[in-house]
CSV table of C-alpha atoms in Angstrom, one decimal:
chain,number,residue,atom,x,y,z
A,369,UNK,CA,85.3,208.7,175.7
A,370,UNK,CA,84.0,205.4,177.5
A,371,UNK,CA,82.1,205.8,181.3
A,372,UNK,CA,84.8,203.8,181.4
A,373,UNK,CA,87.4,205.7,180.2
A,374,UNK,CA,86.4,208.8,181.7
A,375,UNK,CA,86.2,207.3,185.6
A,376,UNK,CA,89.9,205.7,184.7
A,377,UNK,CA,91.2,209.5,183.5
A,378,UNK,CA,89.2,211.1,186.7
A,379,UNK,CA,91.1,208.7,188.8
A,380,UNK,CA,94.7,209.4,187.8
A,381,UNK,CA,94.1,212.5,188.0
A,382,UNK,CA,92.8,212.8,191.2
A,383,UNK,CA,95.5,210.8,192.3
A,384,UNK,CA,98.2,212.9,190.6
A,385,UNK,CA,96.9,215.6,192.3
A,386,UNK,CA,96.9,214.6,195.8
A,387,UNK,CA,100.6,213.3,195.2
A,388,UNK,CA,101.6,216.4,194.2
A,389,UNK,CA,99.8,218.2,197.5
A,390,UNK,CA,101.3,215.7,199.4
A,391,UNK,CA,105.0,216.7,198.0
A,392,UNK,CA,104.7,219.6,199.3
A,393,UNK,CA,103.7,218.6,203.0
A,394,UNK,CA,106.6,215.5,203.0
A,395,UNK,CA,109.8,216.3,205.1
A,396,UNK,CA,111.3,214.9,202.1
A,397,UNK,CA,115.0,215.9,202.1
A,398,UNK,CA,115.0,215.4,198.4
A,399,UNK,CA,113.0,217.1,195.7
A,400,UNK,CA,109.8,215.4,195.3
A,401,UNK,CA,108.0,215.4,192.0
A,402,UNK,CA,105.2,213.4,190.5
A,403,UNK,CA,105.3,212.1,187.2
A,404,UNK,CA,102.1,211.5,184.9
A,405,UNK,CA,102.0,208.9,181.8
A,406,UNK,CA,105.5,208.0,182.6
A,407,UNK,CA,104.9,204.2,180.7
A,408,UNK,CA,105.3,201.1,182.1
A,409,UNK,CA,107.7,200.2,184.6
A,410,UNK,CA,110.8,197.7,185.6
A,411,UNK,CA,113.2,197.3,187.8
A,412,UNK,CA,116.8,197.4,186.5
A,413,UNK,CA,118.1,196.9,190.1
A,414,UNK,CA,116.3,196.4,193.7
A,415,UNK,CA,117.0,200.3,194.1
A,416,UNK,CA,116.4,201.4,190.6
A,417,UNK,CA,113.2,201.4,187.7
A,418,UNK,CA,112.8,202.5,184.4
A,419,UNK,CA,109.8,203.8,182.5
A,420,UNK,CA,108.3,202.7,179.0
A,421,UNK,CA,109.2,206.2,178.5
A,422,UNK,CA,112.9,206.2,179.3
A,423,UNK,CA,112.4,207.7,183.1
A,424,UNK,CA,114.6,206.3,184.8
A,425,UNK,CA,113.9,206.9,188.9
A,426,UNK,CA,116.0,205.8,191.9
A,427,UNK,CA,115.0,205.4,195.5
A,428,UNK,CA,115.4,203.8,198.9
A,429,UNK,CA,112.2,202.0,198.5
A,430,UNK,CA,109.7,201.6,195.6
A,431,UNK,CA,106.0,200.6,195.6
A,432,UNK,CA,104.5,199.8,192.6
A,433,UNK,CA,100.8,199.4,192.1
A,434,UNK,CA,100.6,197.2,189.1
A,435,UNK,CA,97.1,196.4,188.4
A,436,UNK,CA,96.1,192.8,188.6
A,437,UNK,CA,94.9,189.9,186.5
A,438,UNK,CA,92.1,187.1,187.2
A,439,UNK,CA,93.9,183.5,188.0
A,440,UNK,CA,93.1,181.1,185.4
A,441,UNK,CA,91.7,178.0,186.1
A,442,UNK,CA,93.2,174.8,183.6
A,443,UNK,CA,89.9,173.4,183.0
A,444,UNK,CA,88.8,172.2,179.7
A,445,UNK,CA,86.1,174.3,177.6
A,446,UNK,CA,86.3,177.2,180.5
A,447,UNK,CA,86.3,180.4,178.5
A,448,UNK,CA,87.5,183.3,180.1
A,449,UNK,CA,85.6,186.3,179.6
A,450,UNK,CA,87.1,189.5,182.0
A,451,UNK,CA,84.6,191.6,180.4
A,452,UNK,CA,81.7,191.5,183.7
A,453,UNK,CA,79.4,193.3,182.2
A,454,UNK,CA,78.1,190.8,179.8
A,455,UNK,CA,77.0,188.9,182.3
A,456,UNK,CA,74.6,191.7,183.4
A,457,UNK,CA,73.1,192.1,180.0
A,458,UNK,CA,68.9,191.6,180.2
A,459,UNK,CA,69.6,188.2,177.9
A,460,UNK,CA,69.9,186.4,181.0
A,461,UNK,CA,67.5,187.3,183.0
A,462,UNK,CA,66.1,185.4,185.8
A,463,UNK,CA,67.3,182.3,184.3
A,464,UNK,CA,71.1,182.7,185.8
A,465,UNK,CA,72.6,180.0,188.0
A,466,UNK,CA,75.6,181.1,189.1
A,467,UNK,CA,78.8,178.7,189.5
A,468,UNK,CA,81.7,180.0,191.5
A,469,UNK,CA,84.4,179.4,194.3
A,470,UNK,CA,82.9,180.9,197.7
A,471,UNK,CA,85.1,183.2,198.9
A,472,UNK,CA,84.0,186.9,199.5
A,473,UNK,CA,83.6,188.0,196.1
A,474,UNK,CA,81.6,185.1,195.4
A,475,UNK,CA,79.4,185.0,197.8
A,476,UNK,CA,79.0,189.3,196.9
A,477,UNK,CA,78.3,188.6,193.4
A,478,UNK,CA,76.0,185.8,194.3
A,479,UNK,CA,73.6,188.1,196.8
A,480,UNK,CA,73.8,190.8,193.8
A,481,UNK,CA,72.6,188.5,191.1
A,482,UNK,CA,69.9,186.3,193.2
A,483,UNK,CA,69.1,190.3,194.4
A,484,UNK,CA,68.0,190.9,190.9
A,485,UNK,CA,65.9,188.0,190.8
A,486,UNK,CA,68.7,185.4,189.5
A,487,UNK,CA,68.5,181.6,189.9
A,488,UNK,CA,71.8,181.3,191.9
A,489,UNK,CA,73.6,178.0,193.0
A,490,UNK,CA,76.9,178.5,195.0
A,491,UNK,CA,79.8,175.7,194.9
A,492,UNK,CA,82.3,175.9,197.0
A,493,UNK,CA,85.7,173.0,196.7
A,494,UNK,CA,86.1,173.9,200.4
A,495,UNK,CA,84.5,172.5,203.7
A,496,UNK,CA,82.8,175.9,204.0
A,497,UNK,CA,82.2,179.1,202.2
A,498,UNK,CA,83.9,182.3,203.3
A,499,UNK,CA,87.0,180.0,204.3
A,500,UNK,CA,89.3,183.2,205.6
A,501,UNK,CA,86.1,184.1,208.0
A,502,UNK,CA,85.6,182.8,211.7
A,503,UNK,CA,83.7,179.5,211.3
A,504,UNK,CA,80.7,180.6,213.1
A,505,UNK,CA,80.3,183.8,210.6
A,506,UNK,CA,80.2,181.3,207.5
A,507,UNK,CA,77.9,178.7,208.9
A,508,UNK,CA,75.5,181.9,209.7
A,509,UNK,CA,76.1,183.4,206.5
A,510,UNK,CA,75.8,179.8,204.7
A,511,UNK,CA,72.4,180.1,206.4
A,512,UNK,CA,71.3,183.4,205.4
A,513,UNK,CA,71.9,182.6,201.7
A,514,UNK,CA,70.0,179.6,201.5
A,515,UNK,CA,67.0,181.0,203.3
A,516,UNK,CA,67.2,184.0,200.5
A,517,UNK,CA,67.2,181.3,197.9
A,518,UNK,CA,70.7,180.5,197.0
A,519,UNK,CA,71.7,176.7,196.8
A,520,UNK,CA,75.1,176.5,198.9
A,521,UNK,CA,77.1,173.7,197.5
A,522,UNK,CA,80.3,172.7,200.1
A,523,UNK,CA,82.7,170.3,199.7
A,524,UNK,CA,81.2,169.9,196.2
A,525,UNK,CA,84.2,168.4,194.7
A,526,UNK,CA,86.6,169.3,191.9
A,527,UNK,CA,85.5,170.5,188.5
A,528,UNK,CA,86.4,168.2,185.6
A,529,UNK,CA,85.5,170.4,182.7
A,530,UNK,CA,82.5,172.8,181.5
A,531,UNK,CA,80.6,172.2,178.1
A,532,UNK,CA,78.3,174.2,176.4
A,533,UNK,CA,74.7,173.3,176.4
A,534,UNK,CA,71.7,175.0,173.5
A,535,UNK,CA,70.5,176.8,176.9
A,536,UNK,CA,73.9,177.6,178.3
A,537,UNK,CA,76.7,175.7,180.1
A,538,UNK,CA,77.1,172.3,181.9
A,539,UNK,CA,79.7,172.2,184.6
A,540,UNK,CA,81.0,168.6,185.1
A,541,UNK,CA,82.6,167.7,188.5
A,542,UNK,CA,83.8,164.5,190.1
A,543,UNK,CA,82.6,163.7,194.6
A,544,UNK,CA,83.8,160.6,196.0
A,545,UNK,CA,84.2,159.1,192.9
A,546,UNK,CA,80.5,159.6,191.2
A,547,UNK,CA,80.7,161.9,188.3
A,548,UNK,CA,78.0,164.5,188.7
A,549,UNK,CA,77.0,167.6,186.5
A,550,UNK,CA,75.1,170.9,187.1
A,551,UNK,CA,73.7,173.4,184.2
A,552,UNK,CA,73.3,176.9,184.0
A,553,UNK,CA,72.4,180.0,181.5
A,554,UNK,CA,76.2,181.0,182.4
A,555,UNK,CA,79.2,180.1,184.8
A,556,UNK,CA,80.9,182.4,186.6
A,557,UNK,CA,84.1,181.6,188.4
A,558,UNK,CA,85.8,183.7,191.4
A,559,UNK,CA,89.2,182.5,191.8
A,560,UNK,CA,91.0,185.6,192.8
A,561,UNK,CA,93.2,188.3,191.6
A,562,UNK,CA,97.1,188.3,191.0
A,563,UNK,CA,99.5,191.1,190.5
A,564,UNK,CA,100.1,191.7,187.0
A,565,UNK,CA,104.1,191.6,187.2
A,566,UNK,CA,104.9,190.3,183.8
A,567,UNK,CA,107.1,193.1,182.9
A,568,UNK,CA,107.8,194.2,186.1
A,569,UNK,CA,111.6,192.2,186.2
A,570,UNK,CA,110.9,190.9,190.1
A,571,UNK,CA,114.0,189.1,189.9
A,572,UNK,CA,115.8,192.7,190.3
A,573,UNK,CA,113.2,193.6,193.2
A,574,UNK,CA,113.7,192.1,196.6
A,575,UNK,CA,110.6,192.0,197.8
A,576,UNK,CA,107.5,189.9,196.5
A,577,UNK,CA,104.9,190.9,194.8
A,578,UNK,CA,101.7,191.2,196.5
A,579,UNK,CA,98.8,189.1,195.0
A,580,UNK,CA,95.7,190.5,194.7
A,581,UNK,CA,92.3,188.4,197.1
């Protein structure tokens, strides 16, 4: 079994567990029971889902935590790799300029790599990085990364496509007209989570899914 693997299994089971100590605190006035590798679920009706597995399960209300899936960007030559780990491999080295959208997890990953001694260049479409933040805590914290080395790219423009280079990756991108182009060892991208609901049937559930930050 995977590290992996092994933290997944340890986390089911932990939360099977405290599910099942919490069934027996509930003023539940119906029998409560938790049910483990019960498949993948859907809704049949807004009241109602079914299992992979042929469980079938009715209730009042139902939350589902489905997992989530990156958002895809439609950008020629972007490859999308979910695998983050190969991006930490010692290959790349010092040598990484990072390319991303500046939200939080951007701006995380960003401090982690130029941490580690990474090359890091930040691009953000927006006029500012951290766009959900109060706009004094993303001009100080636009500040902070480019004292620690980090070029912080705002309003950069709008990405045109990404081609591969003999050292790496060249991201193209259009400002004001003037086509303009940054390389790097690798591109990374941080565009957000959505719900994986695929096979959920959401047109049976009333309420929307919610997406993922």
């Amino acid at each position: 079994m995977t590290a992996e693997a092994a933290f997944s299994a340890w986390s089911v089971d932990r939360l099977v567990r405290q599910l099942a100590a919490l069934s027996f605190n509930c003023n539940c006035t119906a029998r409560c029971s938790v049910h483990q590798n019960a498949g993948a679920a859907r809704f049949i009706d807004k009241n109602t889902i079914e299992t992979s597995a042929g469980l079938r399960i009715s209730a009042d209300k139902i939350i589902i935590c489905t997992g989530g899936e990156s958002r895809l960007l439609l950008i020629p030559r972007l490859r999308a790799d979910r695998h983050p780990r190969r991006c930490m491999g010692p290959d790349f080295g010092p040598a990484i300029h990072d390319r991303r959208r500046a939200g939080a997890t951007g701006v995380q990953v960003a401090s982690i790599f130029n941490a580690f001694g990474s090359r890091v260049q930040l691009f953000e479409a927006g006029p500012r990085i951290l766009a959900t933040e109060d706009a004094d805590i993303s001009a100080a914290a636009a500040i902070a990364l480019r004292q620690s080395g980090i070029a912080v790219h705002e309003s950069f423009g709008t990405i045109e496509a990404f081609a591969k280079t003999p050292a790496g990756v060249r991201m193209v991108f259009t400002k004001n007209g003037a086509r303009l182009d940054a390389e790097a060892s690798l591109a990374v991208v941080a565009v957000g989570w959505v719900a994986d609901t695929k096979r959920l049937n959401v047109a049976a559930e009333p309420t929307p899914p919610t997406e993922g930050s």
